[in-house]
Coordinates of C-alpha atoms in Angstrom, one line a residue:
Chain A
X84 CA 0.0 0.0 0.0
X85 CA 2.7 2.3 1.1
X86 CA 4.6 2.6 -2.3
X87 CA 1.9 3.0 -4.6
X88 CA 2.2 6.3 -6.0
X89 CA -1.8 6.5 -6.7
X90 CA -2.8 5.9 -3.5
X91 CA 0.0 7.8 -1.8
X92 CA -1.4 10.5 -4.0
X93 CA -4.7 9.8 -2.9
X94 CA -4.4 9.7 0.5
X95 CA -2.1 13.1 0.4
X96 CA -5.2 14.7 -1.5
X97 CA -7.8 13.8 1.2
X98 CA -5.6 15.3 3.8
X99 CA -4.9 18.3 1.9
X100 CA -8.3 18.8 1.1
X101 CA -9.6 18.7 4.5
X102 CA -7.2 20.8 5.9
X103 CA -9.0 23.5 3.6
X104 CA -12.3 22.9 4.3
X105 CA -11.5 22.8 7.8
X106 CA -11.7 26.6 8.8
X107 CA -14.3 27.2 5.9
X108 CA -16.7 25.2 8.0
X109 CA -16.0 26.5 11.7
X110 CA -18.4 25.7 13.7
X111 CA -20.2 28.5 15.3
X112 CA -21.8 29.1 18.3
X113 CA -25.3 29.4 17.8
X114 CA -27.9 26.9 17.7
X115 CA -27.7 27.1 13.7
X116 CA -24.2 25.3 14.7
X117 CA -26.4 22.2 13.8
X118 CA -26.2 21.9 10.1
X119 CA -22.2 22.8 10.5
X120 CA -21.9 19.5 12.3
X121 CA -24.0 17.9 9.6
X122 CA -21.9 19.5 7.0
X123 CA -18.6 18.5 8.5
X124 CA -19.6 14.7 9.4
X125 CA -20.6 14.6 5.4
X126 CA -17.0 16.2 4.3
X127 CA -14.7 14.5 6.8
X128 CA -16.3 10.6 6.1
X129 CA -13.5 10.0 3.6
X130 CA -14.3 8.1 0.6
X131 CA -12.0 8.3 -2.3
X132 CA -11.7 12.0 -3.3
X133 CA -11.8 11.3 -7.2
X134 CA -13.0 14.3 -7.9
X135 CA -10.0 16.6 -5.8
X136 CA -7.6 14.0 -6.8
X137 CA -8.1 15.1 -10.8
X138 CA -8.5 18.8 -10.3
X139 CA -4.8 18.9 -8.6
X140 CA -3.9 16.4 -11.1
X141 CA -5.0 18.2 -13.9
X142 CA -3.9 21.8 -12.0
X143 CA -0.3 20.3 -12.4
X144 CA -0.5 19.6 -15.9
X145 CA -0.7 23.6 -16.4
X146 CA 1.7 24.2 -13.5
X147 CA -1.4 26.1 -11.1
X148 CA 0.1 26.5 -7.7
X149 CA -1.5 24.0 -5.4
X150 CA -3.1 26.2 -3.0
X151 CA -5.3 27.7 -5.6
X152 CA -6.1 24.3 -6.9
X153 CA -6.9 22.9 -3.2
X154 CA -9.8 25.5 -2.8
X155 CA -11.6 24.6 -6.5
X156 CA -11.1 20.5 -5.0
X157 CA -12.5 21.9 -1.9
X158 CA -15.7 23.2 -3.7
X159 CA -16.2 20.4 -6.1
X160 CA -16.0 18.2 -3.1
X161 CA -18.7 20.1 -1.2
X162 CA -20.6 19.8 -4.1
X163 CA -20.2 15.7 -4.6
X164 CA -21.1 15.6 -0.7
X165 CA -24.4 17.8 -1.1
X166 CA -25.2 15.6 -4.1
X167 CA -24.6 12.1 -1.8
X168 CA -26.6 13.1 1.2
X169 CA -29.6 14.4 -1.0
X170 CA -29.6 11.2 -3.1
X171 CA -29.3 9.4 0.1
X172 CA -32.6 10.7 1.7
X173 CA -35.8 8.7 2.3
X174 CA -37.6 10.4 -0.6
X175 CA -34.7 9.1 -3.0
X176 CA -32.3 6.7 -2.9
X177 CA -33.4 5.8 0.5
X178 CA -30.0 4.7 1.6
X179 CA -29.2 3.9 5.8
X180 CA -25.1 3.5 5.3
X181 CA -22.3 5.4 3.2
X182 CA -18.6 4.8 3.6
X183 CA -19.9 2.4 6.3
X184 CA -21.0 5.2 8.7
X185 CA -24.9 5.9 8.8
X186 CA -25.9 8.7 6.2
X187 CA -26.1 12.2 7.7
X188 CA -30.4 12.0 7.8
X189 CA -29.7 8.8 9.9
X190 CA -26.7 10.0 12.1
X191 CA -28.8 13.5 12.9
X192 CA -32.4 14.0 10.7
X193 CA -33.8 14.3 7.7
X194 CA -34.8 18.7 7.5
X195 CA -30.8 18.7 8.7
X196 CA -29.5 16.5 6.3
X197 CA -31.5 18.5 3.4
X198 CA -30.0 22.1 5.1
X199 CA -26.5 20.4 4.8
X200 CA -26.5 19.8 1.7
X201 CA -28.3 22.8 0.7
X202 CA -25.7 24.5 2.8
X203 CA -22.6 22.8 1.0
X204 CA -23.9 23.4 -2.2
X205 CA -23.9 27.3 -1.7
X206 CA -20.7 26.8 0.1
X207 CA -19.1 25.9 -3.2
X208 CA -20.1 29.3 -4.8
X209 CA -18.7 30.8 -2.4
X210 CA -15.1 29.4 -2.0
X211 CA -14.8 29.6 -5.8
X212 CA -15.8 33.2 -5.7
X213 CA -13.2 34.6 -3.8
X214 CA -10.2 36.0 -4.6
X215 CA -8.1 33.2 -2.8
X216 CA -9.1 31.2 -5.3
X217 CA -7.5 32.8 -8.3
X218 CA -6.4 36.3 -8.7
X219 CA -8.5 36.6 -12.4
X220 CA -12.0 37.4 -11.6
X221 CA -12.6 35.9 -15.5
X222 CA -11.0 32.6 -14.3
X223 CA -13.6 32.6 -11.5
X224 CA -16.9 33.0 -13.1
X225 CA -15.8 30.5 -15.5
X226 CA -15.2 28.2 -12.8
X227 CA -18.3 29.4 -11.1
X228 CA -20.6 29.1 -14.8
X229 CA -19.1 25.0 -15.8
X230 CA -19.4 24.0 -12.1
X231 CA -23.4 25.5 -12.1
X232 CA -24.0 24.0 -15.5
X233 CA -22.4 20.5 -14.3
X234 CA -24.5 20.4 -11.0
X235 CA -27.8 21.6 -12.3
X236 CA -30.6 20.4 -14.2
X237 CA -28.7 20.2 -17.0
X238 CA -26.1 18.0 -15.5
X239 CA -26.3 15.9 -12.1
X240 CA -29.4 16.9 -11.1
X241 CA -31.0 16.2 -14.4
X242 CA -29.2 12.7 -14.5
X243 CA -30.7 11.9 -11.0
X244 CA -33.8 12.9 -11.5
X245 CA -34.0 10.2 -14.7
X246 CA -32.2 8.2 -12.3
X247 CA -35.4 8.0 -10.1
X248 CA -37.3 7.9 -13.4
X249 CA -35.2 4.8 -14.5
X250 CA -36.1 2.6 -10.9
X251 CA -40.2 3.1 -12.6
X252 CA -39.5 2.0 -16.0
X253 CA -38.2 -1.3 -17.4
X254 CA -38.0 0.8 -20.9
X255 CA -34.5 1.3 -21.0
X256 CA -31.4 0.5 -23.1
X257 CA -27.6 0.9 -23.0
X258 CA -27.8 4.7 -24.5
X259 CA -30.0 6.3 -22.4
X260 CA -28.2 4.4 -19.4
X261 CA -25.3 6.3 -21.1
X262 CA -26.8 9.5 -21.4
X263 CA -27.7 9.3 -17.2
X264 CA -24.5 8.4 -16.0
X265 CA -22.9 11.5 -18.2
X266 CA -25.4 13.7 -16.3
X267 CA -25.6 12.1 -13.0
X268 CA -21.8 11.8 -12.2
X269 CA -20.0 12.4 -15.6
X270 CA -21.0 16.0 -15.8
X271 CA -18.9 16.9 -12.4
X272 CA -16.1 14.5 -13.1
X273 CA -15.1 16.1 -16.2
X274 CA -15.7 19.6 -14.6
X275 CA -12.8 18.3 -12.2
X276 CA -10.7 17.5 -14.4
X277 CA -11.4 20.6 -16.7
X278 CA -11.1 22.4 -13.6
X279 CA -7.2 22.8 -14.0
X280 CA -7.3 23.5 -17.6
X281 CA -9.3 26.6 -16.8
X282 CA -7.3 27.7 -14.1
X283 CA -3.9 27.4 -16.1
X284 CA -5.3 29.1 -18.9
X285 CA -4.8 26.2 -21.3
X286 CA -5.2 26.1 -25.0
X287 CA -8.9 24.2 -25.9
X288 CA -6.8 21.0 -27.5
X289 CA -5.8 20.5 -24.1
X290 CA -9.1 21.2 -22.7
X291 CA -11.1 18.9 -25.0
X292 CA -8.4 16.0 -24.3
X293 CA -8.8 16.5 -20.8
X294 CA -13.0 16.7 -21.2
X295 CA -12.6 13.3 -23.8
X296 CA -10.1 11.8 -20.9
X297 CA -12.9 12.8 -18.1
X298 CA -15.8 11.3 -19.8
X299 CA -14.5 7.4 -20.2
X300 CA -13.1 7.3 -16.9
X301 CA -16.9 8.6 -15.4
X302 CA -18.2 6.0 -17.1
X303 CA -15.7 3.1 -16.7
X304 CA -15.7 4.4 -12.9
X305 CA -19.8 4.1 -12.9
X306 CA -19.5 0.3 -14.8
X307 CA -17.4 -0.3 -11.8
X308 CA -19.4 1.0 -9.3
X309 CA -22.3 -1.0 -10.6
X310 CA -20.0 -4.1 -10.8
X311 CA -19.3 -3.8 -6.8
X312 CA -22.7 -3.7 -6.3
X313 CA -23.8 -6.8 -8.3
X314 CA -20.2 -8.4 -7.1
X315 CA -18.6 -6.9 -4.0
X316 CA -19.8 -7.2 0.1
X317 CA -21.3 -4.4 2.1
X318 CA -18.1 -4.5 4.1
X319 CA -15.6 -3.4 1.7
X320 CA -18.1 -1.5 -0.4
X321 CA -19.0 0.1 2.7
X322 CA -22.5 0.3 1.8
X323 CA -25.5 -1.7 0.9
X324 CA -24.9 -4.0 -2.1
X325 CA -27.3 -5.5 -4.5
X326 CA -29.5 -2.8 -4.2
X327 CA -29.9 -2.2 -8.1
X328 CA -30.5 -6.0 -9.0
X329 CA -33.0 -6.0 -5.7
X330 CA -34.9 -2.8 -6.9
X331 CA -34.8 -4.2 -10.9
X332 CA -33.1 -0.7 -12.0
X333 CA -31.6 -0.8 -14.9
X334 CA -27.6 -0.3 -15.1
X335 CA -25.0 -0.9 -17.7
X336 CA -24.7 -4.2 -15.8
X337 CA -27.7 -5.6 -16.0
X338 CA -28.2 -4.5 -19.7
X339 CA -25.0 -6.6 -20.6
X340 CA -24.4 -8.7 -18.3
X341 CA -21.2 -9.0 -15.9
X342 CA -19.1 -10.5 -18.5
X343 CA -19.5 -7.6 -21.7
X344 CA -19.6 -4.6 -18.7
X345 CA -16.3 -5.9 -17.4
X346 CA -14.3 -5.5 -20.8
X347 CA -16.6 -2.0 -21.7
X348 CA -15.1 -0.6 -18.5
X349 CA -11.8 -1.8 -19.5
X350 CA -11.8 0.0 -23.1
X351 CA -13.2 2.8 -21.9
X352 CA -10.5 2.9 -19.3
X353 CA -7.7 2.3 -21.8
X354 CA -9.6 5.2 -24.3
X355 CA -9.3 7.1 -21.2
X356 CA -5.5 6.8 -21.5
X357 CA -5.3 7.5 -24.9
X358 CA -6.4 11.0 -24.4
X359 CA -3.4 12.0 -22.2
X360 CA -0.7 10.9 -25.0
X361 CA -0.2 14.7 -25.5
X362 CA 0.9 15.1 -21.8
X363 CA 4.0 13.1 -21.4
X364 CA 4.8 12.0 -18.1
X365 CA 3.2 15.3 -16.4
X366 CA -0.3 12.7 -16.2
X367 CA 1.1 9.5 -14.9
X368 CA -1.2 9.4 -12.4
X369 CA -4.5 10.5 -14.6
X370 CA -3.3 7.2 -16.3
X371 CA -3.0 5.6 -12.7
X372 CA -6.5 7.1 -11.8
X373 CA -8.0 5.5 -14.9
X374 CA -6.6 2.0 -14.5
X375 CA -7.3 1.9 -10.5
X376 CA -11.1 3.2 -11.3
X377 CA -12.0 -0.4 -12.8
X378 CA -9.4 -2.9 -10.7
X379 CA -10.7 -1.3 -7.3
X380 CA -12.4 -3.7 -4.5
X381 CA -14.3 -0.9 -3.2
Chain B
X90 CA -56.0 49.1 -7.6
X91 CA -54.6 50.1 -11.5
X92 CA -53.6 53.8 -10.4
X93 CA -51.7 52.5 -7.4
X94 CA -47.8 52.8 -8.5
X95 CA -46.7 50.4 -6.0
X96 CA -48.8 47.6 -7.3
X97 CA -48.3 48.6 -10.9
X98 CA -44.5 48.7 -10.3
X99 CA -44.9 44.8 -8.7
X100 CA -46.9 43.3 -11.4
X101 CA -44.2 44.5 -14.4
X102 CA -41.4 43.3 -12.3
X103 CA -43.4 40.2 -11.7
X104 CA -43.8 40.0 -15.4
X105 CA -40.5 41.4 -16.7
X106 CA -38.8 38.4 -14.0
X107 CA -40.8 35.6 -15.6
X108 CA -40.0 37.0 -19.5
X109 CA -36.2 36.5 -18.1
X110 CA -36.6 32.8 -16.6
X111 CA -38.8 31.8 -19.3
X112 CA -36.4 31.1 -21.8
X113 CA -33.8 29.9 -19.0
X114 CA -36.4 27.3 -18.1
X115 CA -36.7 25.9 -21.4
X116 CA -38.1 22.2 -21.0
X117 CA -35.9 19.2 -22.2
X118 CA -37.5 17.1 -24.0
X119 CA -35.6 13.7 -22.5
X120 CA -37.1 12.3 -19.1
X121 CA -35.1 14.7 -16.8
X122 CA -38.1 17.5 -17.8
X123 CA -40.2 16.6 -14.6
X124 CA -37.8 18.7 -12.5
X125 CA -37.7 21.4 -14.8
X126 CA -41.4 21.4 -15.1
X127 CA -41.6 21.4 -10.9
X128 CA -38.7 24.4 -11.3
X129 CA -41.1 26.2 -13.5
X130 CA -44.3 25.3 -11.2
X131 CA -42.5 26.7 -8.2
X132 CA -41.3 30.3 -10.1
X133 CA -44.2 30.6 -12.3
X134 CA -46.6 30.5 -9.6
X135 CA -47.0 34.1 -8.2
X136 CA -45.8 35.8 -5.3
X137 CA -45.0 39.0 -4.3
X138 CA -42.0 39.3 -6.2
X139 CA -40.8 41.2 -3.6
X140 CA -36.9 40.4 -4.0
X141 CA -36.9 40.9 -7.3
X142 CA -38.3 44.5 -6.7
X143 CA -35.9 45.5 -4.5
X144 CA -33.2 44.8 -7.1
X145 CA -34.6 46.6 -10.2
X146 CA -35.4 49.8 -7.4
X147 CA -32.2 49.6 -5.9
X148 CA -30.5 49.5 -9.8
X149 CA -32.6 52.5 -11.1
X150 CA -30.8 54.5 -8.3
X151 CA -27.6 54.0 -9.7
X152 CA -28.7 53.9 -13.7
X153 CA -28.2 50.2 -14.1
X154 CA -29.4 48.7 -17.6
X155 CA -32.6 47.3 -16.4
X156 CA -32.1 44.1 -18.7
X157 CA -29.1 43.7 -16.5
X158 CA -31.0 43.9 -13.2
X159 CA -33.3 41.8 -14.6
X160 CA -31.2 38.9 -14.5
X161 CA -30.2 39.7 -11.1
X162 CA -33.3 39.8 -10.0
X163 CA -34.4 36.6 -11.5
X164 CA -31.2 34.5 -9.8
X165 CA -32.8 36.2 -6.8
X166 CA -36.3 34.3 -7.1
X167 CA -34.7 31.4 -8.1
X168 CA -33.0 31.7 -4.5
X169 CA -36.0 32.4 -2.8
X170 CA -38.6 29.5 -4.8
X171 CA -35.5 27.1 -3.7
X172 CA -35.7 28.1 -0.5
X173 CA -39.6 27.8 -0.6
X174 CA -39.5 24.1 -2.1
X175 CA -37.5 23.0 0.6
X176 CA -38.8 24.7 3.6
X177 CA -42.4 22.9 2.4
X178 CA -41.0 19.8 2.3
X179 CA -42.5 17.2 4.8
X180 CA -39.4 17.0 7.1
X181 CA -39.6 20.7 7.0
X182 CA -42.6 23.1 7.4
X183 CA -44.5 20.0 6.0
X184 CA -47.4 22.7 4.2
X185 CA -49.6 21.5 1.5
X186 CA -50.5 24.7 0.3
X187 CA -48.0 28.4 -0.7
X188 CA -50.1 30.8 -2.7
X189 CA -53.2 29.4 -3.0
X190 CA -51.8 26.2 -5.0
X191 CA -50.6 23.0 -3.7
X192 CA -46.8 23.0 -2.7
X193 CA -44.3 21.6 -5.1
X194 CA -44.1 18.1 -3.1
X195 CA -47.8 17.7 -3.4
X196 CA -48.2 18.7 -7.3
X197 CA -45.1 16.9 -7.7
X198 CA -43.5 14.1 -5.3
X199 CA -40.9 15.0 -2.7
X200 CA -37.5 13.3 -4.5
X201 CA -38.3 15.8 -7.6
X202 CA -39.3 19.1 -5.1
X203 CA -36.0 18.3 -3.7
X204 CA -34.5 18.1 -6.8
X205 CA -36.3 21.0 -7.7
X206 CA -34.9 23.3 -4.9
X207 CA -31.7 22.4 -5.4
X208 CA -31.3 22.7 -9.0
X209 CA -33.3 26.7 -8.6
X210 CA -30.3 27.3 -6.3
X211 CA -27.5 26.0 -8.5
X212 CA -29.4 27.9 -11.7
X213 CA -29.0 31.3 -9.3
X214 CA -25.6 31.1 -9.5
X215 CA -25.4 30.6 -13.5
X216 CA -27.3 33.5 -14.4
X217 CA -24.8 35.5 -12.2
X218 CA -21.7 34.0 -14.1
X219 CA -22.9 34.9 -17.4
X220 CA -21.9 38.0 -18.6
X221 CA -24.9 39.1 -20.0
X222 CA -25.7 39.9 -16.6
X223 CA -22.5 42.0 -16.2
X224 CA -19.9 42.9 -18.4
X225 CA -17.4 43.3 -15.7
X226 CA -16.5 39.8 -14.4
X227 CA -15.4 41.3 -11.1
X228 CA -19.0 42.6 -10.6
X229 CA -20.2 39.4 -11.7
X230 CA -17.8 37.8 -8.5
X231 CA -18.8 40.0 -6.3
X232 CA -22.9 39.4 -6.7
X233 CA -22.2 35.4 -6.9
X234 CA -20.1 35.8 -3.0
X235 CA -22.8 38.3 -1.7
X236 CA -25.4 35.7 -2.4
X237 CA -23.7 32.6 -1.6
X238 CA -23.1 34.2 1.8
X239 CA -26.5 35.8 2.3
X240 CA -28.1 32.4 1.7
X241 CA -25.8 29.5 2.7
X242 CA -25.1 28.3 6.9
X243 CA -24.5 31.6 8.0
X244 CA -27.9 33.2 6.3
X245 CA -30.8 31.5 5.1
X246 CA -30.2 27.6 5.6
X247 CA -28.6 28.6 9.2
X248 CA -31.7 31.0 9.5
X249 CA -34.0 28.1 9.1
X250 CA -31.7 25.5 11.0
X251 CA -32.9 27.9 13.8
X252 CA -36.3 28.3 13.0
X253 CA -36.5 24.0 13.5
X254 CA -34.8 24.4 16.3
X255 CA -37.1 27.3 17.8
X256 CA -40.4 25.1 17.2
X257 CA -38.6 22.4 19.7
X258 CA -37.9 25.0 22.4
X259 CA -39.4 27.5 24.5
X260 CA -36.4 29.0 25.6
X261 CA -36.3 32.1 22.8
X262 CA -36.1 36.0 23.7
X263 CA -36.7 38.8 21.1
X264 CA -33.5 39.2 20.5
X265 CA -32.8 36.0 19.1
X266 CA -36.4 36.1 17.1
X267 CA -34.7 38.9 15.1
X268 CA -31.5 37.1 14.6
X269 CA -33.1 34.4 13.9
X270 CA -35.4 36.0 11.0
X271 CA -32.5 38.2 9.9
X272 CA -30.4 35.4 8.8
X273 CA -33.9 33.5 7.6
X274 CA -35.0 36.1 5.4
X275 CA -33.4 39.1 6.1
X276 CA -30.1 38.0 4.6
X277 CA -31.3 37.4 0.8
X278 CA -33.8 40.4 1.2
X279 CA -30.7 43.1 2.2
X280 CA -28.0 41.3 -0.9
X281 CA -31.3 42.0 -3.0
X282 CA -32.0 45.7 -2.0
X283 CA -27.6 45.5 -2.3
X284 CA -27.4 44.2 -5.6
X285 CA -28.4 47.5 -7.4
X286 CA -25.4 49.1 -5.6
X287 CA -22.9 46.4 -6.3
X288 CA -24.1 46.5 -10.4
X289 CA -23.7 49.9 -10.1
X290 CA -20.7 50.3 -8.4
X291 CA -22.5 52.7 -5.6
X292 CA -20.2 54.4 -2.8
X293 CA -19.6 52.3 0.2
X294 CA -22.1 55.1 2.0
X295 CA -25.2 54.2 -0.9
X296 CA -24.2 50.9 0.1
X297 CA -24.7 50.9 4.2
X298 CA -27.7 53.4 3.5
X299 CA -29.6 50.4 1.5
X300 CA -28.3 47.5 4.1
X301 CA -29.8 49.3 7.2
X302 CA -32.8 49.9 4.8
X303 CA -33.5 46.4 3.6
X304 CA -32.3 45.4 7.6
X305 CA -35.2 47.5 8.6
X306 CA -37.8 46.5 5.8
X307 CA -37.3 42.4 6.3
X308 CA -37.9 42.7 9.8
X309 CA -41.0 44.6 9.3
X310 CA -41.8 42.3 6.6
X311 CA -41.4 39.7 8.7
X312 CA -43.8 40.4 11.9
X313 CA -46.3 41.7 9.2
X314 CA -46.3 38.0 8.0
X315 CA -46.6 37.1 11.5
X316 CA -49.8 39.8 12.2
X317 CA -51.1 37.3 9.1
X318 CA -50.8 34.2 10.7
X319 CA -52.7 35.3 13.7
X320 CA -55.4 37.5 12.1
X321 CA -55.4 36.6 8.3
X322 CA -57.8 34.2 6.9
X323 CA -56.5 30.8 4.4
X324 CA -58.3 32.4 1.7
X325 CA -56.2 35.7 1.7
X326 CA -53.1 34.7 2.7
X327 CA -52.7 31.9 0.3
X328 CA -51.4 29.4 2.6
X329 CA -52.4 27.8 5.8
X330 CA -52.6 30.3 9.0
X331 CA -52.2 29.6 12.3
X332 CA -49.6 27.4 12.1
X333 CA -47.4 29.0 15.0
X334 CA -49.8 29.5 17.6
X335 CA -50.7 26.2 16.9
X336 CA -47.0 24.5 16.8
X337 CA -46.5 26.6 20.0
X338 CA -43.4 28.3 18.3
X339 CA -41.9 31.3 19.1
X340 CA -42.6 34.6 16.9
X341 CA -42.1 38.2 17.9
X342 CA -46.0 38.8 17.7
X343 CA -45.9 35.8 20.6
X344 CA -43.2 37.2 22.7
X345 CA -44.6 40.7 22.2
X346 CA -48.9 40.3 21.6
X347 CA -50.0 41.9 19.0
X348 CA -50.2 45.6 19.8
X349 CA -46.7 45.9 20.3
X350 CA -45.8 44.3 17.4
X351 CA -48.1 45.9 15.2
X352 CA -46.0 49.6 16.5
X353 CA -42.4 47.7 16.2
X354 CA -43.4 46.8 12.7
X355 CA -44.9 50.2 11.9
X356 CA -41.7 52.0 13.6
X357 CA -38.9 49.9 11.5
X358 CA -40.8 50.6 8.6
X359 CA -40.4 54.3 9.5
X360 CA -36.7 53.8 10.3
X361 CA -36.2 51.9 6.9
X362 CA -37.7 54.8 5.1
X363 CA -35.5 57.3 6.8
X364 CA -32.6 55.6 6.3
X365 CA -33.3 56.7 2.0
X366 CA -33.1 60.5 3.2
X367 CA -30.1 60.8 0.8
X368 CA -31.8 59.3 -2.0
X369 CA -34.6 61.5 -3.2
X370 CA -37.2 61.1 -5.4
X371 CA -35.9 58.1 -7.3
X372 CA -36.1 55.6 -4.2
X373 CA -40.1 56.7 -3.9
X374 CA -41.3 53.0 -4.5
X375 CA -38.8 51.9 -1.9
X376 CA -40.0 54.1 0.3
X377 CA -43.7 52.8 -0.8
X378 CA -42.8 49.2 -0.2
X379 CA -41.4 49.9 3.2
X380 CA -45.0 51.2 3.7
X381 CA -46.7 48.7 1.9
X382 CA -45.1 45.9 4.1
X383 CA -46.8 46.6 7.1
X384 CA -50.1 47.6 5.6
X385 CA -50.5 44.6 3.1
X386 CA -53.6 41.5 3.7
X387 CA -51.3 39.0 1.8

């Protein structure tokens, strides 16, 4: 474990990223200090810190000093949290556990748990509008506009709501399966790893490699998730398993079986790589990223 | 009612708002259109427009392109109809009714209100970023921080973690009844009598003059809404009354009775007013509205 670079990298991200939200989510004393907690207990569960991981790795491609990067990781990871502990309410996904701890409207209650992540969305604006971010107010709105077009009903929150529209339907095939997964979690992973190329002010070659490197690992990442599911344990998912085949929703997995998902994953993952061949050894460990997203155990 | 300039001025912003978030709006024609239909429910359905008002007002002072304010103003009600959604929401308010209509949850389900909300808020914030709503990026920075902060933990969601906390206590004095409703609805309704300053790059004394304005205005606001829910009847009010008395919560007309409330309300709209001295004849349908609030039925 140790000497793996990836997970060295990891690991150094999740630290890094917390130390920054840290002091952005002081608790205070009143007794609106209640959806604080809630916010922190979502942002300091761990879990993997994909997102974070490719903004800084895409930040170093254009040489972005790392503190400036940090902040945009911060936000997209507020953002990722606000999205889990909304889809993880009673009205939607209905889910008890998440990163084996109980999900924030179990561990405190369900009008908190919608605050929080209410909360943590605006909280995302906010760290990306200020100046620490980046000294060029252009470079922020642009952040601020692909972020909001991501995360909105043109992005994740369109691609859950056909999520929930997909759990009533048995009408469903492997492009529109596509087509949600691009909203639901694609849209913010390739923000992520766009993120850099707008703050480095990079040419749009290197943008649109970055975008076309962003969208096969979302999807191999998704195949993979829904492979755990059908595959892996509660305990070292950390969640509950073989809730899609239960519920009869349909997923890239079930559409093709185990077998043909497997090796989609797999070419999407090595397409994936393909992308970065104009970026030298600079994205060794986007390559990393996108081989570790579909051999993972959890 | 036609020859009142008050109301006249509130129905074209009303309208004016809605020909801005029309085209914003647009339904999708995949599956993802039921939350877009429940966005448009929620911002298509009435209201004061209050917020909205206090931008274009605040704008004209300083000569601001009224298209310009317009799109402010709109990002504002998207804000606000967020907030709405989710404050309606079973594990919230749980209310079946807001102006005279069913409440998004009940036209809709709760998983897409939810949705809903939080796809309003992240919309707020895309408007802001574009810059047809300001040519000067730093502007458009400085309106995206201002209402991030105004309606994130340490405004509106922190307002109304409070406000859940307040109906499970009885230990509540005035003073934290007003901060409690300044950071409820106070917050957004002083960034939206600020905007007009911050578009049109005001003096920091324009500035504080229209804070301690819009401080004074949401508070009377505020225990005018309160007067309603004691004396008002369903039918005007367009929502269900009664509801604090009979939750037991605290509300300055509680703490106070209604006499002295009725004087507090009647004296901040005074001090509101006054605080527009330097302003002259172009702030008279602030100064109206500051009226208006204390003397409305609805």
């Amino acid at each position: 474990m140790g000497h793996d670079p990836l997970l060295e990298a990891l690991q150094a991200t999740s630290k890094a990223v917390e130390r920054v939200l840290d002091p952005l989510l002081a608790v205070p004393e009143g007794n609106e200090k209640r959806v604080v907690e809630a916010m922190r207990y979502s942002v300091f569960s761990g879990g993997k810190r994909l997102r974070p991981f490719l903004v800084l790795s895409s930040a170093e491609l254009f040489d972005v000093a790392r503190p400036r990067a940090l902040r945009v990781a911060a936000a997209i990871e507020c953002v990722h949290c606000y999205s889990l502990i909304h889809d993880d309410l009673p009205a939607m996904d209905d889910d008890d556990l998440r990163r084996g701890k109980p999900t924030v409207h179990k561990q405190f209650d369900e009008a908190t748990a919608i605050l929080a992540g209410d909360a943590l969305l605006t909280l995302a604006f906010e760290i990306l509008a200020d100046p620490e971010t980046h000294s060029d107010p252009k470079v922020r709105v642009e952040l601020i506009s692909a972020l909001a077009k991501a995360s909105g009903h043109q992005g994740m929150v369109g691609g859950q709501m056909l999520d929930i529209y997909a759990e009533n339907t048995s009408d469903w095939d492997e492009r529109s399966v596509c087509r949600l997964q691009q909203m639901k979690t694609g849209a913010l992973i390739s923000f992520a790893a766009e993120a850099g190329a707008i703050m480095g002010h990079a040419t749009e070659k290197a943008r649109h490699s970055l975008q076309a490197y962003a969208r096969g690992l979302g999807l191999a990442f998704q195949i993979a998730d829904d492979l755990l599911d059908v595959e892996g344990s509660e305990e070292a998912v950390g969640k509950a398993v073989g809730k899609d085949a239960d519920s009869g929703k349909a997923t890239l997995v079930s559409l093709m079986g185990v077998e043909r998902a497997r090796q989609q994953a797999e070419m999407l993952s090595d397409q994936a790589i393909e992308h970065l061949s104009g970026f030298d050894n600079k994205a060794s460990l986007l390559r990393a990223v996108a081989h570790f997203a579909v051999h993972r155990s959890s």
